[in-house]
Amino acid sequence: MSRIAFILLCHKDPMGVIAQAQRLTASGDYVSIHYDARAPARDFERVRKALADDPSVAFAARRWKCGWGEWSLVGATLEAVRAAVGAFPLATHFYMLSGDCMPIKSAEYAHAFLDAEDCDYIENFDFFESDWIKTGFKEERLIYRHWFNERLSKKLFYTSFEIQKRLGITRRVPADIQVMIGSQWWCLRRQTVEKVLEFCDTRPDVLQFFSTTWIPDETFFQTVVPHVVPRKEIRRRTLTYLVFTDYGMPVTFYNDHFNLLIGQDYLFARKISPEALRLRERLGALWAASGVHFPISNEATGLFRFLTGRGRIGRRFGQRFWETESSLGRDNTLLLVVAKKWHVAKRLTAAIRAEAGIPAVDYLFNEMEAHLPDLGGVETTLGKRDRHRRALLRLLFEQFEASRMVICLDPSALYLIEDLMGDKAEARLLLIESDFDSAYVRGHIGRVGLAGAQTAPEVVERLMRTVKADLEYEAERLRDMGYAGFHTIAPWREPADNAAELGRFLDVSPEIATRLAKTEHLFTD
């Protein structure tokens, strides 16, 4: 049976570190602690004194002053690893953790997981060919020497970089290694860790190279492990669950994330908020539990992207500055049909074209085929349409030779709706309300990729509550905007009521409005 030596890097919350170490060793595992030398001495002494008599706890022989992006993080890790290798001869696996990590599975589950396959878990993607680095320095991390901390000594960091760049002072990567990159949170077998330490002892040139690279905790172990272990024995993933925002910051988890976290195919998660005391208590108890079944859903990352990528006003998007001076024309009227059920909106626009003679296009910002005429290229990609939305709409007014035009929008595109409703042109909005029954919500979850055919039913049920609330929120947000030209129709209203709303929205005769309201199967799913 596997026994894990946890490599715990920490710099704060001494009581939390003590509790974490005691929790992990209670399951028969080990902990090797590196406590940042920048932290107050009294905090480290409190940790050392509380755990001094525990034979399952070891401390790094040397405490590094750690800084983000520095070699010190790798140096601290190596110190804790050496301490663990020497102190715990029965440890079969070595697992990197931080003080912000908590288990999201039981120790029983974790041991069985590691016993199931003889392999190492560490992300390692080609540094130059992969897109792991999204923004900022890439090859500059390696070919230039970085002696200063970018966050603590920003001026020195960038001055040093610019001097090297201007003078062409670069260096080559050691010829016999392929630089890889990935998450710093790994789990390695004992034999792999011993080979890594042996490599460090025999290749000071490689250590010297990485000691002046930028953010080496994302490249050092990720490069060395594939160098000393056959690739077939490595799984290129981490066992610690973490999510990053669009701005590269790790997402923090709170008390209401318990069910979401335990459904992920990982053993630990970071970052758990220090204030999430109830979550920490529940996850701590989970580690000691036995006989727990964990249905794996992996929906957390998809749900996070779904909820943060909605384009809601005040949450992510704002009006682009170059659009503030442009207008659709004071004499034009833009009619926005807003509906979550696209098929319903499309039936209505087809009827408007046929019955009212008003030019109407479908979801022109969502679908390539939206009943658009040839506009000379501006309409050829969705990105172009969104970027040049006013130019596109002005062209459509001109192309149709009309002063009124209907377009369809999804209610999630609130940034578009607010932008267009605020134009100098007259704008009206028709919200087609919908009844989001279980079948629709379940189908919507599948369409946006939050769940698949293999997702456990209880996970789908939990997602349904979240997604339905999100869909209903969109309609409420539109109502709360208080637009003067706001109209609604709904399947549960009388046709006469819907006809009256359509008549005011489109400014058409009661006869035409009645025919539109009675469009065959208008609201049918």
PDB file of N, CA and C in Angstrom, residues 283-343:
ATOM      1  N   LEU A 283     -13.698  19.202   4.685  1.00  0.00           N
ATOM      2  CA  LEU A 283     -12.684  18.516   3.894  1.00  0.00           C
ATOM      3  C   LEU A 283     -11.698  17.780   4.788  1.00  0.00           C
ATOM      4  N   GLY A 284     -11.388  18.362   5.944  1.00  0.00           N
ATOM      5  CA  GLY A 284     -10.515  17.671   6.895  1.00  0.00           C
ATOM      6  C   GLY A 284     -11.130  16.375   7.383  1.00  0.00           C
ATOM      7  N   ALA A 285     -12.424  16.421   7.686  1.00  0.00           N
ATOM      8  CA  ALA A 285     -13.120  15.204   8.120  1.00  0.00           C
ATOM      9  C   ALA A 285     -13.198  14.188   6.993  1.00  0.00           C
ATOM     10  N   LEU A 286     -13.332  14.682   5.755  1.00  0.00           N
ATOM     11  CA  LEU A 286     -13.411  13.785   4.602  1.00  0.00           C
ATOM     12  C   LEU A 286     -12.141  12.961   4.450  1.00  0.00           C
ATOM     13  N   TRP A 287     -10.973  13.566   4.695  1.00  0.00           N
ATOM     14  CA  TRP A 287      -9.701  12.859   4.558  1.00  0.00           C
ATOM     15  C   TRP A 287      -9.643  11.636   5.482  1.00  0.00           C
ATOM     16  N   ALA A 288     -10.262  11.732   6.642  1.00  0.00           N
ATOM     17  CA  ALA A 288     -10.219  10.635   7.613  1.00  0.00           C
ATOM     18  C   ALA A 288     -11.339   9.621   7.420  1.00  0.00           C
ATOM     19  N   ALA A 289     -12.259   9.892   6.512  1.00  0.00           N
ATOM     20  CA  ALA A 289     -13.434   9.026   6.333  1.00  0.00           C
ATOM     21  C   ALA A 289     -13.069   7.741   5.595  1.00  0.00           C
ATOM     22  N   SER A 290     -13.931   6.755   5.707  1.00  0.00           N
ATOM     23  CA  SER A 290     -13.741   5.493   4.984  1.00  0.00           C
ATOM     24  C   SER A 290     -15.056   5.089   4.339  1.00  0.00           C
ATOM     25  N   GLY A 291     -14.935   4.334   3.254  1.00  0.00           N
ATOM     26  CA  GLY A 291     -16.117   3.840   2.570  1.00  0.00           C
ATOM     27  C   GLY A 291     -16.903   4.887   1.812  1.00  0.00           C
ATOM     28  N   VAL A 292     -16.295   6.030   1.518  1.00  0.00           N
ATOM     29  CA  VAL A 292     -17.002   7.094   0.808  1.00  0.00           C
ATOM     30  C   VAL A 292     -16.917   6.855  -0.695  1.00  0.00           C
ATOM     31  N   HIS A 293     -18.066   6.950  -1.368  1.00  0.00           N
ATOM     32  CA  HIS A 293     -18.103   6.833  -2.829  1.00  0.00           C
ATOM     33  C   HIS A 293     -18.069   8.225  -3.438  1.00  0.00           C
ATOM     34  N   PHE A 294     -17.193   8.422  -4.423  1.00  0.00           N
ATOM     35  CA  PHE A 294     -17.038   9.725  -5.059  1.00  0.00           C
ATOM     36  C   PHE A 294     -17.441   9.650  -6.532  1.00  0.00           C
ATOM     37  N   PRO A 295     -18.660  10.080  -6.878  1.00  0.00           N
ATOM     38  CA  PRO A 295     -19.033  10.139  -8.299  1.00  0.00           C
ATOM     39  C   PRO A 295     -18.295  11.291  -8.965  1.00  0.00           C
ATOM     40  N   ILE A 296     -17.478  10.990  -9.948  1.00  0.00           N
ATOM     41  CA  ILE A 296     -16.646  12.000 -10.591  1.00  0.00           C
ATOM     42  C   ILE A 296     -17.420  12.672 -11.724  1.00  0.00           C
ATOM     43  N   SER A 297     -17.487  13.996 -11.664  1.00  0.00           N
ATOM     44  CA  SER A 297     -18.221  14.742 -12.690  1.00  0.00           C
ATOM     45  C   SER A 297     -17.319  15.677 -13.479  1.00  0.00           C
ATOM     46  N   ASN A 298     -16.326  16.257 -12.796  1.00  0.00           N
ATOM     47  CA  ASN A 298     -15.402  17.216 -13.417  1.00  0.00           C
ATOM     48  C   ASN A 298     -16.100  18.433 -14.018  1.00  0.00           C
ATOM     49  N   GLU A 299     -17.235  18.829 -13.439  1.00  0.00           N
ATOM     50  CA  GLU A 299     -17.958  19.952 -14.016  1.00  0.00           C
ATOM     51  C   GLU A 299     -17.496  21.302 -13.508  1.00  0.00           C
ATOM     52  N   ALA A 300     -16.614  21.333 -12.498  1.00  0.00           N
ATOM     53  CA  ALA A 300     -16.310  22.605 -11.845  1.00  0.00           C
ATOM     54  C   ALA A 300     -15.681  23.625 -12.792  1.00  0.00           C
ATOM     55  N   THR A 301     -14.683  23.214 -13.577  1.00  0.00           N
ATOM     56  CA  THR A 301     -14.021  24.170 -14.463  1.00  0.00           C
ATOM     57  C   THR A 301     -14.985  24.683 -15.517  1.00  0.00           C
ATOM     58  N   GLY A 302     -15.773  23.771 -16.102  1.00  0.00           N
ATOM     59  CA  GLY A 302     -16.749  24.195 -17.099  1.00  0.00           C
ATOM     60  C   GLY A 302     -17.786  25.127 -16.515  1.00  0.00           C
ATOM     61  N   LEU A 303     -18.229  24.849 -15.291  1.00  0.00           N
ATOM     62  CA  LEU A 303     -19.219  25.706 -14.650  1.00  0.00           C
ATOM     63  C   LEU A 303     -18.629  27.077 -14.358  1.00  0.00           C
ATOM     64  N   PHE A 304     -17.378  27.106 -13.918  1.00  0.00           N
ATOM     65  CA  PHE A 304     -16.723  28.392 -13.657  1.00  0.00           C
ATOM     66  C   PHE A 304     -16.636  29.219 -14.940  1.00  0.00           C
ATOM     67  N   ARG A 305     -16.206  28.605 -16.046  1.00  0.00           N
ATOM     68  CA  ARG A 305     -16.126  29.329 -17.312  1.00  0.00           C
ATOM     69  C   ARG A 305     -17.514  29.802 -17.755  1.00  0.00           C
ATOM     70  N   PHE A 306     -18.503  28.948 -17.544  1.00  0.00           N
ATOM     71  CA  PHE A 306     -19.869  29.290 -17.944  1.00  0.00           C
ATOM     72  C   PHE A 306     -20.368  30.516 -17.200  1.00  0.00           C
ATOM     73  N   LEU A 307     -20.134  30.543 -15.886  1.00  0.00           N
ATOM     74  CA  LEU A 307     -20.683  31.621 -15.067  1.00  0.00           C
ATOM     75  C   LEU A 307     -19.892  32.912 -15.178  1.00  0.00           C
ATOM     76  N   THR A 308     -18.582  32.815 -15.494  1.00  0.00           N
ATOM     77  CA  THR A 308     -17.770  34.033 -15.572  1.00  0.00           C
ATOM     78  C   THR A 308     -17.643  34.554 -16.994  1.00  0.00           C
ATOM     79  N   GLY A 309     -18.061  33.782 -17.969  1.00  0.00           N
ATOM     80  CA  GLY A 309     -17.938  34.213 -19.358  1.00  0.00           C
ATOM     81  C   GLY A 309     -19.234  34.695 -19.954  1.00  0.00           C
ATOM     82  N   ARG A 310     -20.162  35.153 -19.117  1.00  0.00           N
ATOM     83  CA  ARG A 310     -21.486  35.493 -19.611  1.00  0.00           C
ATOM     84  C   ARG A 310     -21.570  36.880 -20.233  1.00  0.00           C
ATOM     85  N   GLY A 311     -20.536  37.689 -20.034  1.00  0.00           N
ATOM     86  CA  GLY A 311     -20.599  39.028 -20.598  1.00  0.00           C
ATOM     87  C   GLY A 311     -21.581  39.922 -19.876  1.00  0.00           C
ATOM     88  N   ARG A 312     -21.745  39.724 -18.567  1.00  0.00           N
ATOM     89  CA  ARG A 312     -22.731  40.532 -17.835  1.00  0.00           C
ATOM     90  C   ARG A 312     -22.195  41.929 -17.551  1.00  0.00           C
ATOM     91  N   ILE A 313     -23.098  42.870 -17.620  1.00  0.00           N
ATOM     92  CA  ILE A 313     -22.711  44.245 -17.331  1.00  0.00           C
ATOM     93  C   ILE A 313     -22.206  44.335 -15.903  1.00  0.00           C
ATOM     94  N   GLY A 314     -21.058  45.004 -15.742  1.00  0.00           N
ATOM     95  CA  GLY A 314     -20.496  45.189 -14.415  1.00  0.00           C
ATOM     96  C   GLY A 314     -19.698  43.998 -13.941  1.00  0.00           C
ATOM     97  N   ARG A 315     -19.611  42.924 -14.750  1.00  0.00           N
ATOM     98  CA  ARG A 315     -18.858  41.762 -14.318  1.00  0.00           C
ATOM     99  C   ARG A 315     -17.613  41.551 -15.170  1.00  0.00           C
ATOM    100  N   ARG A 316     -17.737  41.851 -16.476  1.00  0.00           N
ATOM    101  CA  ARG A 316     -16.576  41.580 -17.283  1.00  0.00           C
ATOM    102  C   ARG A 316     -16.378  42.591 -18.401  1.00  0.00           C
ATOM    103  N   PHE A 317     -17.402  42.831 -19.210  1.00  0.00           N
ATOM    104  CA  PHE A 317     -17.231  43.638 -20.403  1.00  0.00           C
ATOM    105  C   PHE A 317     -17.721  45.067 -20.196  1.00  0.00           C
ATOM    106  N   GLY A 318     -17.106  45.970 -20.876  1.00  0.00           N
ATOM    107  CA  GLY A 318     -17.570  47.346 -20.912  1.00  0.00           C
ATOM    108  C   GLY A 318     -17.588  47.818 -22.351  1.00  0.00           C
ATOM    109  N   GLN A 319     -18.147  48.978 -22.569  1.00  0.00           N
ATOM    110  CA  GLN A 319     -18.226  49.507 -23.924  1.00  0.00           C
ATOM    111  C   GLN A 319     -16.835  49.827 -24.434  1.00  0.00           C
ATOM    112  N   ARG A 320     -16.573  49.465 -25.681  1.00  0.00           N
ATOM    113  CA  ARG A 320     -15.280  49.754 -26.276  1.00  0.00           C
ATOM    114  C   ARG A 320     -15.193  51.259 -26.557  1.00  0.00           C
ATOM    115  N   PHE A 321     -14.036  51.843 -26.263  1.00  0.00           N
ATOM    116  CA  PHE A 321     -13.937  53.295 -26.292  1.00  0.00           C
ATOM    117  C   PHE A 321     -14.143  53.859 -27.697  1.00  0.00           C
ATOM    118  N   TRP A 322     -13.771  53.090 -28.740  1.00  0.00           N
ATOM    119  CA  TRP A 322     -13.898  53.641 -30.079  1.00  0.00           C
ATOM    120  C   TRP A 322     -15.340  53.595 -30.598  1.00  0.00           C
ATOM    121  N   GLU A 323     -16.234  52.982 -29.806  1.00  0.00           N
ATOM    122  CA  GLU A 323     -17.619  52.913 -30.231  1.00  0.00           C
ATOM    123  C   GLU A 323     -18.487  54.014 -29.609  1.00  0.00           C
ATOM    124  N   THR A 324     -17.941  54.725 -28.656  1.00  0.00           N
ATOM    125  CA  THR A 324     -18.777  55.658 -27.920  1.00  0.00           C
ATOM    126  C   THR A 324     -19.209  56.848 -28.775  1.00  0.00           C
ATOM    127  N   GLU A 325     -18.457  57.167 -29.823  1.00  0.00           N
ATOM    128  CA  GLU A 325     -18.779  58.324 -30.645  1.00  0.00           C
ATOM    129  C   GLU A 325     -19.582  57.964 -31.897  1.00  0.00           C
ATOM    130  N   SER A 326     -19.760  56.681 -32.163  1.00  0.00           N
ATOM    131  CA  SER A 326     -20.487  56.284 -33.360  1.00  0.00           C
ATOM    132  C   SER A 326     -21.950  56.065 -33.018  1.00  0.00           C
ATOM    133  N   SER A 327     -22.820  56.105 -34.054  1.00  0.00           N
ATOM    134  CA  SER A 327     -24.248  55.956 -33.833  1.00  0.00           C
ATOM    135  C   SER A 327     -24.868  55.215 -35.002  1.00  0.00           C
ATOM    136  N   LEU A 328     -26.020  54.612 -34.755  1.00  0.00           N
ATOM    137  CA  LEU A 328     -26.764  53.928 -35.808  1.00  0.00           C
ATOM    138  C   LEU A 328     -27.608  54.901 -36.619  1.00  0.00           C
ATOM    139  N   GLY A 329     -27.671  56.134 -36.198  1.00  0.00           N
ATOM    140  CA  GLY A 329     -28.453  57.143 -36.914  1.00  0.00           C
ATOM    141  C   GLY A 329     -29.703  57.521 -36.149  1.00  0.00           C
ATOM    142  N   ARG A 330     -29.869  58.816 -35.917  1.00  0.00           N
ATOM    143  CA  ARG A 330     -30.984  59.285 -35.091  1.00  0.00           C
ATOM    144  C   ARG A 330     -32.351  58.958 -35.706  1.00  0.00           C
ATOM    145  N   ASP A 331     -32.396  58.789 -37.021  1.00  0.00           N
ATOM    146  CA  ASP A 331     -33.679  58.552 -37.684  1.00  0.00           C
ATOM    147  C   ASP A 331     -34.024  57.074 -37.795  1.00  0.00           C
ATOM    148  N   ASN A 332     -33.130  56.209 -37.321  1.00  0.00           N
ATOM    149  CA  ASN A 332     -33.361  54.769 -37.426  1.00  0.00           C
ATOM    150  C   ASN A 332     -33.933  54.206 -36.126  1.00  0.00           C
ATOM    151  N   THR A 333     -34.634  53.091 -36.246  1.00  0.00           N
ATOM    152  CA  THR A 333     -35.186  52.389 -35.083  1.00  0.00           C
ATOM    153  C   THR A 333     -34.693  50.959 -35.106  1.00  0.00           C
ATOM    154  N   LEU A 334     -33.982  50.583 -34.053  1.00  0.00           N
ATOM    155  CA  LEU A 334     -33.465  49.211 -33.920  1.00  0.00           C
ATOM    156  C   LEU A 334     -34.362  48.435 -32.966  1.00  0.00           C
ATOM    157  N   LEU A 335     -34.867  47.310 -33.438  1.00  0.00           N
ATOM    158  CA  LEU A 335     -35.797  46.486 -32.667  1.00  0.00           C
ATOM    159  C   LEU A 335     -35.099  45.202 -32.245  1.00  0.00           C
ATOM    160  N   LEU A 336     -34.856  45.060 -30.943  1.00  0.00           N
ATOM    161  CA  LEU A 336     -34.112  43.916 -30.409  1.00  0.00           C
ATOM    162  C   LEU A 336     -35.092  42.855 -29.913  1.00  0.00           C
ATOM    163  N   VAL A 337     -35.041  41.692 -30.517  1.00  0.00           N
ATOM    164  CA  VAL A 337     -35.798  40.540 -30.025  1.00  0.00           C
ATOM    165  C   VAL A 337     -34.830  39.707 -29.190  1.00  0.00           C
ATOM    166  N   VAL A 338     -35.081  39.637 -27.911  1.00  0.00           N
ATOM    167  CA  VAL A 338     -34.169  38.951 -26.980  1.00  0.00           C
ATOM    168  C   VAL A 338     -34.844  37.685 -26.477  1.00  0.00           C
ATOM    169  N   ALA A 339     -34.223  36.542 -26.760  1.00  0.00           N
ATOM    170  CA  ALA A 339     -34.830  35.262 -26.374  1.00  0.00           C
ATOM    171  C   ALA A 339     -33.750  34.225 -26.137  1.00  0.00           C
ATOM    172  N   LYS A 340     -33.905  33.473 -25.058  1.00  0.00           N
ATOM    173  CA  LYS A 340     -32.974  32.383 -24.777  1.00  0.00           C
ATOM    174  C   LYS A 340     -33.231  31.200 -25.702  1.00  0.00           C
ATOM    175  N   LYS A 341     -34.496  30.983 -26.033  1.00  0.00           N
ATOM    176  CA  LYS A 341     -34.841  29.899 -26.950  1.00  0.00           C
ATOM    177  C   LYS A 341     -34.773  30.454 -28.374  1.00  0.00           C
ATOM    178  N   TRP A 342     -33.652  30.179 -29.019  1.00  0.00           N
ATOM    179  CA  TRP A 342     -33.393  30.780 -30.329  1.00  0.00           C
ATOM    180  C   TRP A 342     -34.431  30.373 -31.363  1.00  0.00           C
ATOM    181  N   HIS A 343     -34.914  29.136 -31.281  1.00  0.00           N
ATOM    182  CA  HIS A 343     -35.869  28.685 -32.284  1.00  0.00           C
ATOM    183  C   HIS A 343     -37.170  29.502 -32.216  1.00  0.00           C
TER     184      HIS A 343
END
